[in-house]
């Protein structure tokens, strides 16, 4: 049985949006670069393609800004624009989810898909739900989980949520975890070797999966860098929904890959959603590269604690990994509500920063960070709980940190 879901989708709102899109000569979808928005855009793309409605999808850190950019190609009066984000949504014809709706965008997109007469992929929708920080079966996703369970698409079991059958690979590269084994496949293999498990994960029974979950949870929550809330964060990775016939081993693993693709190559995720052949391996390679960069950045940061903000100066040449670094720092390391990550050195002539706050403690990060970008003549984007910023390389990391702290206050 699925867990009780706390909300249901407004059928009238979904029906109204579906009607508008079904009759549109062209639909432009602008999505934020996160796993939930990406899954929602993918669900919408599948439905529009099935209805032979031409569409274009654009994913970025600042979709609202891109939509209103004067250099953006003009939108035909008869075209419909859909903004898929939990950030600013008042600049498009339609918002997903609506501004007063706290449900994941994937849940709303699935409802719109049904109204368009197209059955949504429950695995993609549920993976997007997890990427949004919700549990399958909650926040309006109950019917999706029920459908997946009844169709045999998912099966809950003990263990950890990773996208690969190779658990050492999955645990080492997971960006849902931050522990001593993160970014180190050899350490992941050594961790599992101590458990004397069967040679193949396919031979694991529930007890084997439970032992894996226990040691991963223990190592993660007791790491030297972990804060007490790390124990709560790791809970979301335990007792996963296995997906025997899905593109990845578990729903949580699917969500992890979507989030990595959103930051690195969103077009690949859209191709995955549209059913393109032979893209799973490429998606996993992207996920591994993204995870390695994020975990490397977290290995030896210079940290500072201020009232309300935990700052990490990191070394990285991959700015796309910074939102993941900030999220992991917030979930597993930060003793303050907000984690702020700043590159110690400029990358390609730009100083980069990313901030993350707990989903249940929104800080209006996008607005705060945008004000800092304006101050320094840079660019920014994000949502109430995550934001990114790029400014000129002549701005010092100290000045950028001070400006963000002041904006948050």
mmCIF file of C-alpha atoms in Angstrom:
data_model
loop_
_atom_site.group_PDB
_atom_site.id
_atom_site.type_symbol
_atom_site.label_atom_id
_atom_site.label_comp_id
_atom_site.label_asym_id
_atom_site.label_seq_id
_atom_site.Cartn_x
_atom_site.Cartn_y
_atom_site.Cartn_z
ATOM 1 C CA UNK A 1 0.000 0.000 0.000
ATOM 2 C CA UNK A 2 1.178 3.503 -0.709
ATOM 3 C CA UNK A 3 1.661 6.063 1.995
ATOM 4 C CA UNK A 4 -1.165 8.493 2.600
ATOM 5 C CA UNK A 5 -0.669 11.491 0.376
ATOM 6 C CA UNK A 6 -1.241 14.877 1.876
ATOM 7 C CA UNK A 7 -2.628 16.749 -1.125
ATOM 8 C CA UNK A 8 -4.540 16.105 -4.303
ATOM 9 C CA UNK A 9 -4.160 17.895 -7.610
ATOM 10 C CA UNK A 10 -6.814 20.460 -8.513
ATOM 11 C CA UNK A 11 -8.400 18.796 -11.570
ATOM 12 C CA UNK A 12 -9.850 22.063 -12.837
ATOM 13 C CA UNK A 13 -6.441 23.757 -12.912
ATOM 14 C CA UNK A 14 -4.857 20.792 -14.685
ATOM 15 C CA UNK A 15 -7.733 20.595 -17.154
ATOM 16 C CA UNK A 16 -7.550 24.308 -17.913
ATOM 17 C CA UNK A 17 -3.835 24.167 -18.596
ATOM 18 C CA UNK A 18 -4.222 21.034 -20.719
ATOM 19 C CA UNK A 19 -6.902 22.727 -22.837
ATOM 20 C CA UNK A 20 -4.687 25.763 -23.423
ATOM 21 C CA UNK A 21 -1.718 23.644 -24.415
ATOM 22 C CA UNK A 22 -3.663 21.221 -26.612
ATOM 23 C CA UNK A 23 -4.829 24.051 -28.868
ATOM 24 C CA UNK A 24 -1.584 26.032 -28.902
ATOM 25 C CA UNK A 25 0.320 26.306 -32.197
ATOM 26 C CA UNK A 26 3.570 26.145 -30.231
ATOM 27 C CA UNK A 27 4.547 25.639 -26.568
ATOM 28 C CA UNK A 28 7.726 26.994 -25.018
ATOM 29 C CA UNK A 29 8.731 25.325 -21.754
ATOM 30 C CA UNK A 30 11.230 27.121 -19.517
ATOM 31 C CA UNK A 31 12.434 24.941 -16.644
ATOM 32 C CA UNK A 32 14.719 25.484 -13.673
ATOM 33 C CA UNK A 33 17.844 23.327 -13.590
ATOM 34 C CA UNK A 34 16.759 20.883 -10.888
ATOM 35 C CA UNK A 35 15.615 17.270 -10.992
ATOM 36 C CA UNK A 36 11.939 17.928 -10.258
ATOM 37 C CA UNK A 37 11.559 20.669 -12.871
ATOM 38 C CA UNK A 38 13.436 18.554 -15.391
ATOM 39 C CA UNK A 39 11.185 15.541 -14.780
ATOM 40 C CA UNK A 40 8.111 17.763 -15.118
ATOM 41 C CA UNK A 41 9.407 19.204 -18.385
ATOM 42 C CA UNK A 42 10.027 15.678 -19.628
ATOM 43 C CA UNK A 43 6.504 14.546 -18.734
ATOM 44 C CA UNK A 44 5.075 17.588 -20.480
ATOM 45 C CA UNK A 45 7.251 16.971 -23.545
ATOM 46 C CA UNK A 46 6.015 13.384 -23.858
ATOM 47 C CA UNK A 47 2.376 14.514 -23.611
ATOM 48 C CA UNK A 48 2.808 17.341 -26.131
ATOM 49 C CA UNK A 49 4.588 15.058 -28.581
ATOM 50 C CA UNK A 50 1.810 12.488 -28.245
ATOM 51 C CA UNK A 51 -0.722 15.218 -29.070
ATOM 52 C CA UNK A 52 1.433 16.455 -31.980
ATOM 53 C CA UNK A 53 1.851 19.873 -30.395
ATOM 54 C CA UNK A 54 5.179 21.493 -31.393
ATOM 55 C CA UNK A 55 7.283 22.482 -28.401
ATOM 56 C CA UNK A 56 10.665 23.750 -27.295
ATOM 57 C CA UNK A 57 12.300 23.154 -23.901
ATOM 58 C CA UNK A 58 14.856 25.460 -22.319
ATOM 59 C CA UNK A 59 16.432 24.622 -18.935
ATOM 60 C CA UNK A 60 18.660 26.994 -16.961
ATOM 61 C CA UNK A 61 19.458 28.370 -13.513
ATOM 62 C CA UNK A 62 17.273 31.411 -14.241
ATOM 63 C CA UNK A 63 14.397 30.444 -16.546
ATOM 64 C CA UNK A 64 12.284 33.478 -15.590
ATOM 65 C CA UNK A 65 15.173 35.765 -16.457
ATOM 66 C CA UNK A 66 15.750 33.982 -19.755
ATOM 67 C CA UNK A 67 12.080 34.281 -20.631
ATOM 68 C CA UNK A 68 12.130 38.062 -20.112
ATOM 69 C CA UNK A 69 15.602 38.666 -21.558
ATOM 70 C CA UNK A 70 15.262 41.220 -24.378
ATOM 71 C CA UNK A 71 17.819 39.236 -26.395
ATOM 72 C CA UNK A 72 15.618 36.139 -26.269
ATOM 73 C CA UNK A 73 13.851 35.249 -29.503
ATOM 74 C CA UNK A 74 10.405 36.922 -29.472
ATOM 75 C CA UNK A 75 7.515 34.679 -28.556
ATOM 76 C CA UNK A 76 4.571 34.559 -30.990
ATOM 77 C CA UNK A 77 1.359 35.967 -29.565
ATOM 78 C CA UNK A 78 -0.430 32.674 -30.164
ATOM 79 C CA UNK A 79 2.291 30.561 -28.526
ATOM 80 C CA UNK A 80 1.993 29.432 -24.918
ATOM 81 C CA UNK A 81 4.821 29.704 -22.399
ATOM 82 C CA UNK A 82 5.083 27.444 -19.360
ATOM 83 C CA UNK A 83 7.505 28.210 -16.532
ATOM 84 C CA UNK A 84 8.459 25.077 -14.558
ATOM 85 C CA UNK A 85 10.017 26.175 -11.283
ATOM 86 C CA UNK A 86 9.316 26.898 -7.630
ATOM 87 C CA UNK A 87 10.903 30.313 -8.087
ATOM 88 C CA UNK A 88 9.533 33.395 -9.839
ATOM 89 C CA UNK A 89 6.608 32.381 -12.068
ATOM 90 C CA UNK A 90 4.699 35.556 -12.917
ATOM 91 C CA UNK A 91 6.344 36.177 -16.291
ATOM 92 C CA UNK A 92 4.867 33.234 -18.234
ATOM 93 C CA UNK A 93 1.410 32.331 -19.506
ATOM 94 C CA UNK A 94 1.345 29.351 -17.166
ATOM 95 C CA UNK A 95 3.282 28.236 -14.088
ATOM 96 C CA UNK A 96 3.988 24.684 -12.997
ATOM 97 C CA UNK A 97 3.284 24.363 -10.151
ATOM 98 C CA UNK A 98 1.111 27.456 -9.638
ATOM 99 C CA UNK A 99 2.507 30.039 -7.241
ATOM 100 C CA UNK A 100 0.185 28.993 -4.396
ATOM 101 C CA UNK A 101 0.858 25.269 -4.874
ATOM 102 C CA UNK A 102 3.615 23.591 -2.853
ATOM 103 C CA UNK A 103 3.417 20.245 -4.648
ATOM 104 C CA UNK A 104 6.321 19.022 -6.794
ATOM 105 C CA UNK A 105 6.191 20.197 -10.393
ATOM 106 C CA UNK A 106 6.312 16.538 -11.468
ATOM 107 C CA UNK A 107 2.985 15.800 -9.748
ATOM 108 C CA UNK A 108 1.300 18.716 -11.509
ATOM 109 C CA UNK A 109 2.840 17.749 -14.856
ATOM 110 C CA UNK A 110 1.532 14.197 -14.467
ATOM 111 C CA UNK A 111 -1.981 15.546 -13.867
ATOM 112 C CA UNK A 112 -1.771 17.782 -16.944
ATOM 113 C CA UNK A 113 -0.534 14.821 -18.977
ATOM 114 C CA UNK A 114 -3.585 12.799 -17.965
ATOM 115 C CA UNK A 115 -5.849 15.681 -18.949
ATOM 116 C CA UNK A 116 -4.158 15.669 -22.339
ATOM 117 C CA UNK A 117 -5.126 12.001 -22.665
ATOM 118 C CA UNK A 118 -1.594 10.684 -22.163
ATOM 119 C CA UNK A 119 -0.687 8.322 -19.323
ATOM 120 C CA UNK A 120 2.347 9.808 -17.539
ATOM 121 C CA UNK A 121 5.373 7.674 -16.808
ATOM 122 C CA UNK A 122 4.955 7.060 -13.055
ATOM 123 C CA UNK A 123 8.652 6.286 -12.593
ATOM 124 C CA UNK A 124 9.736 9.624 -14.065
ATOM 125 C CA UNK A 125 7.091 11.492 -12.072
ATOM 126 C CA UNK A 126 8.013 9.773 -8.806
ATOM 127 C CA UNK A 127 11.717 10.319 -9.412
ATOM 128 C CA UNK A 128 10.966 14.001 -9.893
ATOM 129 C CA UNK A 129 8.971 13.964 -6.667
ATOM 130 C CA UNK A 130 11.966 12.592 -4.778
ATOM 131 C CA UNK A 131 14.257 15.148 -6.435
ATOM 132 C CA UNK A 132 11.915 17.834 -5.085
ATOM 133 C CA UNK A 133 12.554 16.587 -1.555
ATOM 134 C CA UNK A 134 9.251 14.747 -1.126
ATOM 135 C CA UNK A 135 8.641 11.079 -0.370
ATOM 136 C CA UNK A 136 6.814 8.894 -2.893
ATOM 137 C CA UNK A 137 3.140 8.769 -1.939
ATOM 138 C CA UNK A 138 3.110 12.247 -0.365
ATOM 139 C CA UNK A 139 2.416 15.734 -1.691
ATOM 140 C CA UNK A 140 -0.082 14.542 -4.270
ATOM 141 C CA UNK A 141 1.951 11.628 -5.631
ATOM 142 C CA UNK A 142 -0.152 8.912 -3.977
ATOM 143 C CA UNK A 143 -1.965 7.863 -7.157
ATOM 144 C CA UNK A 144 1.329 7.691 -9.062
ATOM 145 C CA UNK A 145 2.849 5.399 -6.444
ATOM 146 C CA UNK A 146 -0.289 3.286 -6.348
ATOM 147 C CA UNK A 147 -0.191 2.903 -10.129
ATOM 148 C CA UNK A 148 3.485 1.959 -10.059
ATOM 149 C CA UNK A 149 2.964 -0.584 -7.281
ATOM 150 C CA UNK A 150 -0.062 -2.195 -8.904
ATOM 151 C CA UNK A 151 1.774 -2.423 -12.242
ATOM 152 C CA UNK A 152 4.803 -4.040 -10.628
ATOM 153 C CA UNK A 153 7.025 -1.110 -11.632
ATOM 154 C CA UNK A 154 8.266 -0.534 -8.088
ATOM 155 C CA UNK A 155 8.831 -2.700 -5.053
ATOM 156 C CA UNK A 156 9.936 -1.375 -1.695
ATOM 157 C CA UNK A 157 12.783 -3.222 -0.021
ATOM 158 C CA UNK A 158 15.548 -2.634 2.526
ATOM 159 C CA UNK A 159 18.820 -1.116 1.365
ATOM 160 C CA UNK A 160 19.965 2.180 -0.113
ATOM 161 C CA UNK A 161 18.682 4.216 -3.044
ATOM 162 C CA UNK A 162 21.326 4.189 -5.784
ATOM 163 C CA UNK A 163 20.918 4.121 -9.580
ATOM 164 C CA UNK A 164 23.262 1.197 -10.269
ATOM 165 C CA UNK A 165 23.200 -2.500 -9.484
ATOM 166 C CA UNK A 166 26.849 -2.150 -8.435
ATOM 167 C CA UNK A 167 26.424 -0.933 -4.864
ATOM 168 C CA UNK A 168 30.029 0.178 -4.403
ATOM 169 C CA UNK A 169 29.700 2.356 -7.498
ATOM 170 C CA UNK A 170 26.296 3.602 -6.365
ATOM 171 C CA UNK A 171 27.293 4.450 -2.807
ATOM 172 C CA UNK A 172 30.550 6.147 -3.846
ATOM 173 C CA UNK A 173 28.886 8.353 -6.451
ATOM 174 C CA UNK A 174 25.574 9.043 -4.768
ATOM 175 C CA UNK A 175 24.842 12.743 -4.313
ATOM 176 C CA UNK A 176 22.119 11.810 -1.841
ATOM 177 C CA UNK A 177 24.872 10.930 0.643
ATOM 178 C CA UNK A 178 27.993 12.554 2.038
ATOM 179 C CA UNK A 179 30.272 10.217 3.959
ATOM 180 C CA UNK A 180 33.857 8.923 4.168
ATOM 181 C CA UNK A 181 33.247 6.731 1.095
ATOM 182 C CA UNK A 182 31.834 9.524 -1.105
ATOM 183 C CA UNK A 183 33.726 10.008 -4.351
ATOM 184 C CA UNK A 184 35.911 6.970 -3.674
ATOM 185 C CA UNK A 185 34.879 3.675 -5.275
ATOM 186 C CA UNK A 186 37.684 1.809 -3.535
ATOM 187 C CA UNK A 187 36.393 3.023 -0.161
ATOM 188 C CA UNK A 188 32.891 1.939 -1.158
ATOM 189 C CA UNK A 189 34.170 -1.509 -2.073
ATOM 190 C CA UNK A 190 36.110 -1.782 1.193
ATOM 191 C CA UNK A 191 33.051 -0.743 3.186
ATOM 192 C CA UNK A 192 30.913 -3.454 1.597
ATOM 193 C CA UNK A 193 33.672 -6.087 1.683
ATOM 194 C CA UNK A 194 33.564 -6.045 5.469
ATOM 195 C CA UNK A 195 29.969 -7.311 5.332
ATOM 196 C CA UNK A 196 30.842 -10.573 3.531
ATOM 197 C CA UNK A 197 27.962 -10.165 1.082
ATOM 198 C CA UNK A 198 27.030 -12.458 -1.842
ATOM 199 C CA UNK A 199 29.100 -11.943 -4.973
ATOM 200 C CA UNK A 200 26.220 -10.417 -6.968
ATOM 201 C CA UNK A 201 23.652 -7.866 -5.713
ATOM 202 C CA UNK A 202 20.978 -9.892 -7.501
ATOM 203 C CA UNK A 203 21.622 -12.603 -4.899
ATOM 204 C CA UNK A 204 21.036 -10.271 -1.934
ATOM 205 C CA UNK A 205 18.182 -11.068 0.408
ATOM 206 C CA UNK A 206 16.451 -8.556 2.683
ATOM 207 C CA UNK A 207 18.974 -9.172 5.450
ATOM 208 C CA UNK A 208 21.881 -8.371 3.119
ATOM 209 C CA UNK A 209 20.237 -5.140 1.987
ATOM 210 C CA UNK A 210 19.522 -4.217 5.603
ATOM 211 C CA UNK A 211 23.166 -4.697 6.560
ATOM 212 C CA UNK A 212 24.267 -2.452 3.707
ATOM 213 C CA UNK A 213 21.801 0.233 4.765
ATOM 214 C CA UNK A 214 22.920 0.033 8.377
ATOM 215 C CA UNK A 215 26.623 0.465 7.659
ATOM 216 C CA UNK A 216 26.015 3.295 5.168
ATOM 217 C CA UNK A 217 23.773 5.103 7.645
ATOM 218 C CA UNK A 218 26.282 4.637 10.467
ATOM 219 C CA UNK A 219 29.275 5.809 8.441
ATOM 220 C CA UNK A 220 27.364 8.812 7.139
ATOM 221 C CA UNK A 221 25.848 10.006 10.409
ATOM 222 C CA UNK A 222 29.015 9.516 12.488
ATOM 223 C CA UNK A 223 31.501 11.039 10.060
ATOM 224 C CA UNK A 224 33.787 13.672 11.554
ATOM 225 C CA UNK A 225 32.241 16.383 9.391
ATOM 226 C CA UNK A 226 28.612 15.398 9.995
ATOM 227 C CA UNK A 227 26.123 17.358 12.074
ATOM 228 C CA UNK A 228 23.222 15.739 13.980
ATOM 229 C CA UNK A 229 20.834 16.411 11.093
ATOM 230 C CA UNK A 230 22.895 14.080 8.891
ATOM 231 C CA UNK A 231 21.060 11.178 10.530
ATOM 232 C CA UNK A 232 17.757 12.599 9.287
ATOM 233 C CA UNK A 233 19.151 13.300 5.818
ATOM 234 C CA UNK A 234 20.391 9.748 5.342
ATOM 235 C CA UNK A 235 16.970 8.359 6.295
ATOM 236 C CA UNK A 236 15.576 9.519 2.939
ATOM 237 C CA UNK A 237 18.030 7.226 1.145
ATOM 238 C CA UNK A 238 17.061 4.086 3.059
ATOM 239 C CA UNK A 239 14.344 1.526 2.210
ATOM 240 C CA UNK A 240 14.249 2.450 -1.475
ATOM 241 C CA UNK A 241 11.713 1.600 -4.132
ATOM 242 C CA UNK A 242 13.423 -0.844 -6.492
ATOM 243 C CA UNK A 243 12.518 -0.492 -10.180
ATOM 244 C CA UNK A 244 13.092 -3.913 -11.783
ATOM 245 C CA UNK A 245 12.280 -2.715 -15.306
ATOM 246 C CA UNK A 246 13.215 0.942 -14.962
ATOM 247 C CA UNK A 247 16.207 2.721 -16.476
ATOM 248 C CA UNK A 248 17.904 2.795 -13.058
ATOM 249 C CA UNK A 249 17.955 0.435 -10.088
ATOM 250 C CA UNK A 250 15.809 2.500 -7.703
ATOM 251 C CA UNK A 251 13.525 5.528 -7.745
ATOM 252 C CA UNK A 252 15.925 7.433 -5.501
ATOM 253 C CA UNK A 253 18.780 6.609 -7.825
ATOM 254 C CA UNK A 254 16.707 7.832 -10.766
ATOM 255 C CA UNK A 255 16.130 11.106 -8.895
ATOM 256 C CA UNK A 256 19.854 11.403 -8.218
ATOM 257 C CA UNK A 257 20.682 11.030 -11.910
ATOM 258 C CA UNK A 258 17.995 13.545 -12.904
ATOM 259 C CA UNK A 259 19.434 16.128 -10.517
ATOM 260 C CA UNK A 260 22.935 15.632 -11.923
ATOM 261 C CA UNK A 261 21.701 15.885 -15.503
ATOM 262 C CA UNK A 262 19.762 19.054 -14.686
ATOM 263 C CA UNK A 263 23.024 20.721 -13.678
ATOM 264 C CA UNK A 264 25.180 19.259 -16.430
ATOM 265 C CA UNK A 265 23.259 18.177 -19.545
ATOM 266 C CA UNK A 266 19.481 18.737 -19.231
ATOM 267 C CA UNK A 267 18.991 17.864 -22.894
ATOM 268 C CA UNK A 268 20.136 14.327 -22.141
ATOM 269 C CA UNK A 269 17.465 14.004 -19.442
ATOM 270 C CA UNK A 270 14.777 15.192 -21.833
ATOM 271 C CA UNK A 271 15.979 12.591 -24.335
ATOM 272 C CA UNK A 272 15.731 9.986 -21.580
ATOM 273 C CA UNK A 273 12.172 11.061 -20.801
ATOM 274 C CA UNK A 274 11.228 10.950 -24.472
ATOM 275 C CA UNK A 275 12.369 7.335 -24.665
ATOM 276 C CA UNK A 276 15.582 7.787 -26.641
ATOM 277 C CA UNK A 277 17.500 4.536 -26.995
ATOM 278 C CA UNK A 278 20.909 3.862 -25.460
ATOM 279 C CA UNK A 279 21.201 6.979 -23.296
ATOM 280 C CA UNK A 280 21.230 5.327 -19.858
ATOM 281 C CA UNK A 281 24.980 4.663 -19.882
ATOM 282 C CA UNK A 282 25.704 8.241 -20.927
ATOM 283 C CA UNK A 283 23.410 9.496 -18.164
ATOM 284 C CA UNK A 284 25.257 7.385 -15.583
ATOM 285 C CA UNK A 285 28.633 8.636 -16.826
ATOM 286 C CA UNK A 286 27.418 12.221 -16.426
ATOM 287 C CA UNK A 287 26.131 11.416 -12.936
ATOM 288 C CA UNK A 288 29.495 9.930 -11.928
ATOM 289 C CA UNK A 289 31.451 12.908 -13.256
ATOM 290 C CA UNK A 290 29.124 15.339 -11.503
ATOM 291 C CA UNK A 291 29.277 13.400 -8.243
ATOM 292 C CA UNK A 292 33.072 13.144 -8.323
ATOM 293 C CA UNK A 293 33.377 16.915 -8.784
ATOM 294 C CA UNK A 294 30.924 17.610 -5.946
ATOM 295 C CA UNK A 295 32.593 15.226 -3.504
ATOM 296 C CA UNK A 296 36.091 16.477 -4.388
ATOM 297 C CA UNK A 297 34.986 20.024 -3.608
ATOM 298 C CA UNK A 298 33.793 18.875 -0.191
ATOM 299 C CA UNK A 299 37.005 17.082 0.730
ATOM 300 C CA UNK A 300 38.972 20.027 2.126
ATOM 301 C CA UNK A 301 36.860 23.180 2.182
ATOM 302 C CA UNK A 302 37.794 26.214 4.247
ATOM 303 C CA UNK A 303 34.762 26.736 6.455
ATOM 304 C CA UNK A 304 33.370 29.537 8.530
ATOM 305 C CA UNK A 305 30.281 29.737 10.690
ATOM 306 C CA UNK A 306 28.214 32.883 10.942
ATOM 307 C CA UNK A 307 24.765 33.545 12.353
ATOM 308 C CA UNK A 308 22.394 31.778 9.970
ATOM 309 C CA UNK A 309 25.035 30.914 7.358
ATOM 310 C CA UNK A 310 27.679 28.184 7.096
ATOM 311 C CA UNK A 311 30.320 29.163 4.513
ATOM 312 C CA UNK A 312 32.534 26.790 2.548
ATOM 313 C CA UNK A 313 35.332 28.047 0.289
ATOM 314 C CA UNK A 314 36.047 25.228 -2.161
ATOM 315 C CA UNK A 315 38.485 24.371 -4.930
ATOM 316 C CA UNK A 316 36.741 23.230 -8.119
ATOM 317 C CA UNK A 317 36.907 23.740 -11.865
ATOM 318 C CA UNK A 318 33.294 22.634 -12.349
ATOM 319 C CA UNK A 319 30.797 25.366 -11.345
ATOM 320 C CA UNK A 320 27.890 23.124 -12.396
ATOM 321 C CA UNK A 321 28.604 20.981 -9.334
ATOM 322 C CA UNK A 322 28.248 23.846 -6.846
ATOM 323 C CA UNK A 323 24.457 23.548 -6.289
ATOM 324 C CA UNK A 324 25.010 19.901 -5.352
ATOM 325 C CA UNK A 325 27.906 20.851 -3.080
ATOM 326 C CA UNK A 326 25.714 23.436 -1.337
ATOM 327 C CA UNK A 327 22.834 20.978 -0.932
ATOM 328 C CA UNK A 328 25.057 18.259 0.517
ATOM 329 C CA UNK A 329 26.700 20.757 2.851
ATOM 330 C CA UNK A 330 23.304 21.976 4.033
ATOM 331 C CA UNK A 331 21.962 18.473 4.605
ATOM 332 C CA UNK A 332 24.989 16.824 6.188
ATOM 333 C CA UNK A 333 27.443 19.455 7.437
ATOM 334 C CA UNK A 334 25.900 22.834 8.079
ATOM 335 C CA UNK A 335 25.042 23.770 11.680
ATOM 336 C CA UNK A 336 23.175 26.790 10.260
ATOM 337 C CA UNK A 337 19.971 26.983 8.168
ATOM 338 C CA UNK A 338 21.829 28.089 5.017
ATOM 339 C CA UNK A 339 24.978 26.650 3.436
ATOM 340 C CA UNK A 340 26.902 29.014 1.152
ATOM 341 C CA UNK A 341 29.597 27.631 -1.164
ATOM 342 C CA UNK A 342 32.031 29.970 -2.908
ATOM 343 C CA UNK A 343 34.871 29.127 -5.282
ATOM 344 C CA UNK A 344 38.197 30.016 -3.706
ATOM 345 C CA UNK A 345 39.560 30.966 -7.147
ATOM 346 C CA UNK A 346 37.797 32.267 -10.263
ATOM 347 C CA UNK A 347 36.781 29.716 -12.886
ATOM 348 C CA UNK A 348 36.876 30.929 -16.496
ATOM 349 C CA UNK A 349 37.185 34.488 -15.228
ATOM 350 C CA UNK A 350 34.150 34.244 -12.931
ATOM 351 C CA UNK A 351 33.724 33.864 -9.189
ATOM 352 C CA UNK A 352 30.912 31.392 -8.517
ATOM 353 C CA UNK A 353 28.696 30.819 -5.496
ATOM 354 C CA UNK A 354 25.789 28.571 -4.589
ATOM 355 C CA UNK A 355 23.491 28.591 -1.565
ATOM 356 C CA UNK A 356 21.061 26.016 -0.206
ATOM 357 C CA UNK A 357 18.473 26.045 2.565
ATOM 358 C CA UNK A 358 16.287 23.287 3.975
ATOM 359 C CA UNK A 359 13.094 22.754 2.008
ATOM 360 C CA UNK A 360 11.030 23.248 5.148
ATOM 361 C CA UNK A 361 12.858 26.497 5.966
ATOM 362 C CA UNK A 362 12.711 28.624 2.790
ATOM 363 C CA UNK A 363 14.921 31.676 2.933
ATOM 364 C CA UNK A 364 14.055 33.510 -0.294
ATOM 365 C CA UNK A 365 17.538 32.664 -1.542
ATOM 366 C CA UNK A 366 16.931 33.546 -5.186
ATOM 367 C CA UNK A 367 15.973 37.130 -4.375
ATOM 368 C CA UNK A 368 18.835 37.604 -1.921
ATOM 369 C CA UNK A 369 21.477 36.199 -4.236
ATOM 370 C CA UNK A 370 20.065 38.120 -7.213
ATOM 371 C CA UNK A 371 20.546 41.381 -5.313
ATOM 372 C CA UNK A 372 24.206 40.469 -4.785
ATOM 373 C CA UNK A 373 24.646 39.684 -8.482
ATOM 374 C CA UNK A 374 23.176 43.075 -9.352
ATOM 375 C CA UNK A 375 25.552 44.784 -6.940
ATOM 376 C CA UNK A 376 28.578 43.233 -8.640
ATOM 377 C CA UNK A 377 27.238 43.245 -12.205
ATOM 378 C CA UNK A 378 26.900 39.464 -12.317
ATOM 379 C CA UNK A 379 24.183 36.911 -12.968
ATOM 380 C CA UNK A 380 22.046 34.791 -10.649
ATOM 381 C CA UNK A 381 19.137 32.406 -10.564
ATOM 382 C CA UNK A 382 17.368 29.930 -8.355
ATOM 383 C CA UNK A 383 14.420 29.202 -6.106
ATOM 384 C CA UNK A 384 13.490 30.020 -2.489
ATOM 385 C CA UNK A 385 15.701 27.170 -1.265
ATOM 386 C CA UNK A 386 18.591 27.097 -3.710
ATOM 387 C CA UNK A 387 20.387 29.772 -5.713
ATOM 388 C CA UNK A 388 23.510 30.336 -7.778
ATOM 389 C CA UNK A 389 25.510 33.422 -8.579
ATOM 390 C CA UNK A 390 28.398 34.328 -10.900
ATOM 391 C CA UNK A 391 30.314 37.606 -10.691
ATOM 392 C CA UNK A 392 33.548 38.938 -12.134
ATOM 393 C CA UNK A 393 36.780 37.255 -11.159
ATOM 394 C CA UNK A 394 38.058 40.513 -9.708
ATOM 395 C CA UNK A 395 35.527 40.187 -6.873
ATOM 396 C CA UNK A 396 37.204 38.492 -3.925
ATOM 397 C CA UNK A 397 35.642 35.501 -2.246
ATOM 398 C CA UNK A 398 35.531 37.491 0.991
ATOM 399 C CA UNK A 399 33.608 40.369 -0.586
ATOM 400 C CA UNK A 400 31.152 37.959 -2.198
ATOM 401 C CA UNK A 401 30.576 36.097 1.067
ATOM 402 C CA UNK A 402 30.050 39.348 2.984
ATOM 403 C CA UNK A 403 27.548 40.570 0.389
ATOM 404 C CA UNK A 404 25.519 37.358 0.452
ATOM 405 C CA UNK A 405 25.453 37.320 4.250
ATOM 406 C CA UNK A 406 24.251 40.908 4.324
ATOM 407 C CA UNK A 407 21.558 40.180 1.724
ATOM 408 C CA UNK A 408 20.306 37.197 3.722
ATOM 409 C CA UNK A 409 20.064 39.262 6.882
#
